[in-house]
Every structure is written in C-alpha cells, then in structure tokens.
PDB file of C-alpha atoms in Angstrom:
ATOM      1  CA  MET A   1     -70.294 -28.047  11.862  1.00  0.00           C
ATOM      2  CA  SER A   2     -73.001 -30.506  10.851  1.00  0.00           C
ATOM      3  CA  LEU A   3     -76.417 -29.393   9.639  1.00  0.00           C
ATOM      4  CA  LEU A   4     -78.030 -30.681  12.839  1.00  0.00           C
ATOM      5  CA  ASN A   5     -75.660 -28.600  14.986  1.00  0.00           C
ATOM      6  CA  LYS A   6     -76.357 -25.531  12.834  1.00  0.00           C
ATOM      7  CA  VAL A   7     -80.097 -26.009  13.324  1.00  0.00           C
ATOM      8  CA  LYS A   8     -79.625 -26.431  17.093  1.00  0.00           C
ATOM      9  CA  THR A   9     -77.525 -23.255  17.184  1.00  0.00           C
ATOM     10  CA  LEU A  10     -80.204 -21.378  15.242  1.00  0.00           C
ATOM     11  CA  PHE A  11     -82.951 -22.517  17.621  1.00  0.00           C
ATOM     12  CA  ALA A  12     -80.817 -21.575  20.635  1.00  0.00           C
ATOM     13  CA  ALA A  13     -80.288 -18.087  19.164  1.00  0.00           C
ATOM     14  CA  LEU A  14     -84.019 -17.707  18.470  1.00  0.00           C
ATOM     15  CA  ALA A  15     -84.892 -18.842  21.978  1.00  0.00           C
ATOM     16  CA  THR A  16     -82.515 -16.231  23.395  1.00  0.00           C
ATOM     17  CA  ALA A  17     -83.911 -13.539  21.070  1.00  0.00           C
ATOM     18  CA  GLY A  18     -87.393 -14.317  22.372  1.00  0.00           C
ATOM     19  CA  THR A  19     -86.394 -13.191  25.874  1.00  0.00           C
ATOM     20  CA  LEU A  20     -84.492  -9.989  25.025  1.00  0.00           C
ATOM     21  CA  GLY A  21     -85.954  -7.033  26.872  1.00  0.00           C
ATOM     22  CA  CYS A  22     -87.792  -9.276  29.337  1.00  0.00           C
ATOM     23  CA  SER A  23     -87.211  -8.961  33.062  1.00  0.00           C
ATOM     24  CA  SER A  24     -86.527 -12.705  33.203  1.00  0.00           C
ATOM     25  CA  ALA A  25     -83.725 -12.563  30.593  1.00  0.00           C
ATOM     26  CA  ASP A  26     -81.038 -12.114  33.276  1.00  0.00           C
ATOM     27  CA  LYS A  27     -82.353 -15.038  35.338  1.00  0.00           C
ATOM     28  CA  LYS A  28     -81.443 -17.623  32.672  1.00  0.00           C
ATOM     29  CA  THR A  29     -84.710 -19.480  33.001  1.00  0.00           C
ATOM     30  CA  GLU A  30     -84.612 -22.774  31.141  1.00  0.00           C
ATOM     31  CA  TYR A  31     -87.621 -23.523  28.963  1.00  0.00           C
ATOM     32  CA  PRO A  32     -88.304 -26.842  27.227  1.00  0.00           C
ATOM     33  CA  GLN A  33     -87.367 -26.884  23.531  1.00  0.00           C
ATOM     34  CA  TRP A  34     -90.974 -27.277  22.418  1.00  0.00           C
ATOM     35  CA  VAL A  35     -91.785 -23.824  23.836  1.00  0.00           C
ATOM     36  CA  LEU A  36     -89.975 -21.947  21.037  1.00  0.00           C
ATOM     37  CA  PRO A  37     -92.211 -23.043  18.142  1.00  0.00           C
ATOM     38  CA  VAL A  38     -95.278 -22.532  20.325  1.00  0.00           C
ATOM     39  CA  ASN A  39     -94.171 -18.973  21.152  1.00  0.00           C
ATOM     40  CA  VAL A  40     -93.343 -18.191  17.520  1.00  0.00           C
ATOM     41  CA  ALA A  41     -96.734 -19.513  16.367  1.00  0.00           C
ATOM     42  CA  ALA A  42     -98.590 -17.675  19.144  1.00  0.00           C
ATOM     43  CA  GLY A  43     -96.804 -14.449  18.231  1.00  0.00           C
ATOM     44  CA  TYR A  44     -97.578 -14.889  14.534  1.00  0.00           C
ATOM     45  CA  PHE A  45    -101.256 -15.796  14.851  1.00  0.00           C
ATOM     46  CA  GLY A  46    -101.787 -13.291  17.666  1.00  0.00           C
ATOM     47  CA  ALA A  47    -100.380 -10.470  15.525  1.00  0.00           C
ATOM     48  CA  VAL A  48    -102.407 -11.501  12.457  1.00  0.00           C
ATOM     49  CA  ALA A  49    -105.567 -11.791  14.580  1.00  0.00           C
ATOM     50  CA  THR A  50    -104.948  -8.347  16.118  1.00  0.00           C
ATOM     51  CA  HIS A  51    -104.467  -6.787  12.668  1.00  0.00           C
ATOM     52  CA  GLU A  52    -107.584  -8.409  11.247  1.00  0.00           C
ATOM     53  CA  ALA A  53    -109.593  -7.534  14.374  1.00  0.00           C
ATOM     54  CA  GLY A  54    -108.749  -3.882  13.702  1.00  0.00           C
ATOM     55  CA  HIS A  55    -110.228  -4.203  10.200  1.00  0.00           C
ATOM     56  CA  ALA A  56    -113.276  -6.094  11.510  1.00  0.00           C
ATOM     57  CA  LEU A  57    -113.957  -3.501  14.216  1.00  0.00           C
ATOM     58  CA  ALA A  58    -113.747  -0.661  11.683  1.00  0.00           C
ATOM     59  CA  ALA A  59    -116.137  -2.510   9.346  1.00  0.00           C
ATOM     60  CA  LYS A  60    -118.576  -3.185  12.189  1.00  0.00           C
ATOM     61  CA  LEU A  61    -118.506   0.439  13.349  1.00  0.00           C
ATOM     62  CA  SER A  62    -119.124   1.513   9.732  1.00  0.00           C
ATOM     63  CA  GLY A  63    -122.300  -0.561   9.557  1.00  0.00           C
ATOM     64  CA  ALA A  64    -121.170  -3.772   7.867  1.00  0.00           C
ATOM     65  CA  LYS A  65    -123.676  -6.581   8.388  1.00  0.00           C
ATOM     66  CA  LYS A  66    -121.455  -9.540   7.423  1.00  0.00           C
ATOM     67  CA  ILE A  67    -117.791  -9.749   8.364  1.00  0.00           C
ATOM     68  CA  LYS A  68    -115.524 -12.662   7.470  1.00  0.00           C
ATOM     69  CA  VAL A  69    -112.025 -12.921   8.950  1.00  0.00           C
ATOM     70  CA  ASP A  70    -109.290 -15.341   7.870  1.00  0.00           C
ATOM     71  CA  VAL A  71    -106.056 -15.558   9.907  1.00  0.00           C
ATOM     72  CA  PHE A  72    -104.308 -18.113   7.700  1.00  0.00           C
ATOM     73  CA  PRO A  73    -102.018 -17.144   4.807  1.00  0.00           C
ATOM     74  CA  GLY A  74    -103.491 -17.461   1.346  1.00  0.00           C
ATOM     75  CA  LYS A  75    -104.297 -15.743  -1.917  1.00  0.00           C
ATOM     76  CA  TYR A  76    -107.202 -13.442  -2.777  1.00  0.00           C
ATOM     77  CA  ASP A  77    -107.716 -11.793  -6.177  1.00  0.00           C
ATOM     78  CA  GLY A  78    -104.195 -12.866  -7.162  1.00  0.00           C
ATOM     79  CA  ALA A  79    -102.520 -11.190  -4.165  1.00  0.00           C
ATOM     80  CA  ASN A  80    -100.820 -13.012  -1.296  1.00  0.00           C
ATOM     81  CA  TYR A  81    -101.969 -12.207   2.210  1.00  0.00           C
ATOM     82  CA  LEU A  82    -101.182 -13.252   5.781  1.00  0.00           C
ATOM     83  CA  GLY A  83    -104.754 -12.650   6.920  1.00  0.00           C
ATOM     84  CA  TYR A  84    -107.884 -11.261   5.313  1.00  0.00           C
ATOM     85  CA  THR A  85    -111.016  -9.410   6.430  1.00  0.00           C
ATOM     86  CA  GLU A  86    -114.026  -9.093   4.169  1.00  0.00           C
ATOM     87  CA  TYR A  87    -117.248  -7.212   4.855  1.00  0.00           C
ATOM     88  CA  GLY A  88    -120.678  -7.085   3.247  1.00  0.00           C
ATOM     89  CA  GLY A  89    -124.165  -5.742   3.707  1.00  0.00           C
ATOM     90  CA  THR A  90    -123.178  -2.096   3.251  1.00  0.00           C
ATOM     91  CA  THR A  91    -121.226   0.236   1.021  1.00  0.00           C
ATOM     92  CA  LEU A  92    -118.584   2.221   2.849  1.00  0.00           C
ATOM     93  CA  SER A  93    -117.973   5.883   2.097  1.00  0.00           C
ATOM     94  CA  ASP A  94    -114.468   6.953   1.070  1.00  0.00           C
ATOM     95  CA  SER A  95    -113.611   8.024   4.613  1.00  0.00           C
ATOM     96  CA  GLU A  96    -115.005   4.772   6.065  1.00  0.00           C
ATOM     97  CA  GLU A  97    -112.994   2.785   3.514  1.00  0.00           C
ATOM     98  CA  THR A  98    -109.859   4.683   4.548  1.00  0.00           C
ATOM     99  CA  TRP A  99    -110.620   3.952   8.211  1.00  0.00           C
ATOM    100  CA  PHE A 100    -111.139   0.262   7.331  1.00  0.00           C
ATOM    101  CA  ASN A 101    -107.760   0.115   5.507  1.00  0.00           C
ATOM    102  CA  VAL A 102    -105.707   1.773   8.243  1.00  0.00           C
ATOM    103  CA  ALA A 103    -107.463   0.194  11.244  1.00  0.00           C
ATOM    104  CA  GLY A 104    -105.574  -3.110  10.901  1.00  0.00           C
ATOM    105  CA  PRO A 105    -102.069  -1.598  10.920  1.00  0.00           C
ATOM    106  CA  LEU A 106    -103.105   0.818  13.693  1.00  0.00           C
ATOM    107  CA  ALA A 107    -104.336  -2.072  15.854  1.00  0.00           C
ATOM    108  CA  GLY A 108    -101.018  -3.882  15.362  1.00  0.00           C
ATOM    109  CA  PHE A 109     -99.053  -0.708  16.093  1.00  0.00           C
ATOM    110  CA  GLY A 110    -100.984  -0.106  19.311  1.00  0.00           C
ATOM    111  CA  ALA A 111    -100.604  -3.740  20.370  1.00  0.00           C
ATOM    112  CA  GLU A 112     -96.850  -3.641  19.732  1.00  0.00           C
ATOM    113  CA  ILE A 113     -96.425  -0.540  21.888  1.00  0.00           C
ATOM    114  CA  ALA A 114     -98.689  -1.904  24.643  1.00  0.00           C
ATOM    115  CA  SER A 115     -96.949  -5.290  24.782  1.00  0.00           C
ATOM    116  CA  ARG A 116     -93.459  -3.729  24.874  1.00  0.00           C
ATOM    117  CA  GLU A 117     -94.523  -1.380  27.668  1.00  0.00           C
ATOM    118  CA  MET A 118     -96.059  -4.283  29.627  1.00  0.00           C
ATOM    119  CA  LEU A 119     -92.785  -6.193  29.304  1.00  0.00           C
ATOM    120  CA  LYS A 120     -90.852  -3.207  30.682  1.00  0.00           C
ATOM    121  CA  THR A 121     -92.968  -3.110  33.843  1.00  0.00           C
ATOM    122  CA  GLY A 122     -91.785  -6.490  35.088  1.00  0.00           C
ATOM    123  CA  TYR A 123     -95.343  -7.431  36.099  1.00  0.00           C
ATOM    124  CA  VAL A 124     -95.848  -9.890  33.220  1.00  0.00           C
ATOM    125  CA  PRO A 125     -95.471 -13.437  34.576  1.00  0.00           C
ATOM    126  CA  GLU A 126     -92.097 -14.913  33.700  1.00  0.00           C
ATOM    127  CA  ALA A 127     -93.610 -17.802  31.750  1.00  0.00           C
ATOM    128  CA  ALA A 128     -95.593 -15.402  29.521  1.00  0.00           C
ATOM    129  CA  GLN A 129     -92.737 -13.010  28.736  1.00  0.00           C
ATOM    130  CA  PRO A 130     -91.223 -14.866  25.744  1.00  0.00           C
ATOM    131  CA  THR A 131     -94.663 -15.274  24.156  1.00  0.00           C
ATOM    132  CA  LEU A 132     -95.458 -11.596  24.616  1.00  0.00           C
ATOM    133  CA  GLN A 133     -92.031 -10.693  23.206  1.00  0.00           C
ATOM    134  CA  TRP A 134     -92.681 -12.719  20.051  1.00  0.00           C
ATOM    135  CA  TYR A 135     -96.112 -11.085  19.785  1.00  0.00           C
ATOM    136  CA  ALA A 136     -94.522  -7.620  19.985  1.00  0.00           C
ATOM    137  CA  VAL A 137     -91.864  -8.489  17.402  1.00  0.00           C
ATOM    138  CA  ARG A 138     -94.462  -9.928  15.012  1.00  0.00           C
ATOM    139  CA  ASN A 139     -96.629  -6.823  15.299  1.00  0.00           C
ATOM    140  CA  LYS A 140     -93.623  -4.646  14.484  1.00  0.00           C
ATOM    141  CA  LEU A 141     -92.679  -6.806  11.488  1.00  0.00           C
ATOM    142  CA  PHE A 142     -96.250  -6.808  10.197  1.00  0.00           C
ATOM    143  CA  ASN A 143     -96.367  -3.021  10.391  1.00  0.00           C
ATOM    144  CA  TYR A 144     -93.273  -2.838   8.207  1.00  0.00           C
ATOM    145  CA  TRP A 145     -94.964  -5.442   5.991  1.00  0.00           C
ATOM    146  CA  GLU A 146     -97.721  -2.848   5.456  1.00  0.00           C
ATOM    147  CA  ILE A 147     -95.660   0.354   5.399  1.00  0.00           C
ATOM    148  CA  VAL A 148     -93.065  -0.558   2.759  1.00  0.00           C
ATOM    149  CA  PRO A 149     -95.570  -1.787   0.115  1.00  0.00           C
ATOM    150  CA  GLY A 150     -97.736   1.221   1.020  1.00  0.00           C
ATOM    151  CA  ILE A 151     -94.886   3.589   0.208  1.00  0.00           C
ATOM    152  CA  LEU A 152     -94.435   1.701  -3.076  1.00  0.00           C
ATOM    153  CA  ARG A 153     -98.212   2.133  -3.702  1.00  0.00           C
ATOM    154  CA  LYS A 154     -98.916  -1.563  -4.104  1.00  0.00           C
ATOM    155  CA  LYS A 155    -102.700  -1.837  -4.273  1.00  0.00           C
ATOM    156  CA  ASP A 156    -102.780  -5.138  -2.359  1.00  0.00           C
ATOM    157  CA  ALA A 157    -101.348  -3.454   0.777  1.00  0.00           C
ATOM    158  CA  ASP A 158    -103.563  -1.602   3.247  1.00  0.00           C
ATOM    159  CA  PHE A 159    -101.571   1.641   3.036  1.00  0.00           C
ATOM    160  CA  GLY A 160    -101.061   1.271  -0.717  1.00  0.00           C
ATOM    161  CA  LYS A 161    -104.785   1.775  -1.225  1.00  0.00           C
ATOM    162  CA  GLU A 162    -104.646   5.237   0.342  1.00  0.00           C
ATOM    163  CA  ASP A 163    -103.251   8.567  -0.884  1.00  0.00           C
TER     164      ASP A 163
END
C-alpha cells in the first residue's frame, strides 16, 4: 500500500471516529474531505478555550484585575503548554489559588459531559454532530493531560500544583 493510500485510509478512519456515538452515524452522511481538519481544529481550540475560560473565570471571581489568555501552544517558564491563563492586579489566597488551578480542568470535564449528553439526545443538528464529538473527545483527552502529570506531581500541571 502506497503512502498516499495509507494517509487516505487514516483520514477515512478519523472521519468515521468523529461520528461515533452520533445519531447520524447510522445514516452514512457524506461530508466533504475538508470538514475533517476543520472539525479536529474546532475540537482542539474549543477544548483549550473552555479550559482556559475556566481559569479566567476563577481569576475574575477571585478579584483579578488583569487577565491574559492564550489558546495557542507555547512555552512559559520552561514548561510546554497547550493554552495559558495569567492574572494580575491581586494576590490570591491559597484557597483561591487552588480554585484557579482546578477550574480549568473542571470546566473541560463539565463541557465533555454536557457535549456527550447533548449528542445522545439526537437534537443536535446532523451537521454539527461531528464537530461536537471532536470537542467532547478533546476535552476528555485534555483532562487526562492534566490528571496524569498531576498524579506524578509535575509542577507545570494544574493538578500537580495541588496536594
């Protein structure tokens, strides 16, 4: 099998995986090929934005005056990140700092559950189901991205900063 055929097979498998659990999966709806990368990107950036919005909301509720959110991968203080939220204008107490650290993963966890439940209802428009599925999968993966380093007590992970 040529490399091109292997790539086509991979994209076909990913496109199918993006509709698993959707009410339209049995209907064999044909989507244009350009929809897959759009859905994957929407799922990725939507999940990162949800996670960072959780941090930003916790900072705002704790009295932060300046909040900066970055949803693009990068490096900060020598650690790699998928997104980053920074606050200023106040000093958070220990409990507020804990709330700030766990708010991002909690937002992603809640969004993953909500999106999976919405997909089960069958009320999500057929065209939006693959995008919402990728969003749910990304939120689940990002939660594992936080949990495993947290268990290992890596200080650059949200849960790793907490006891």
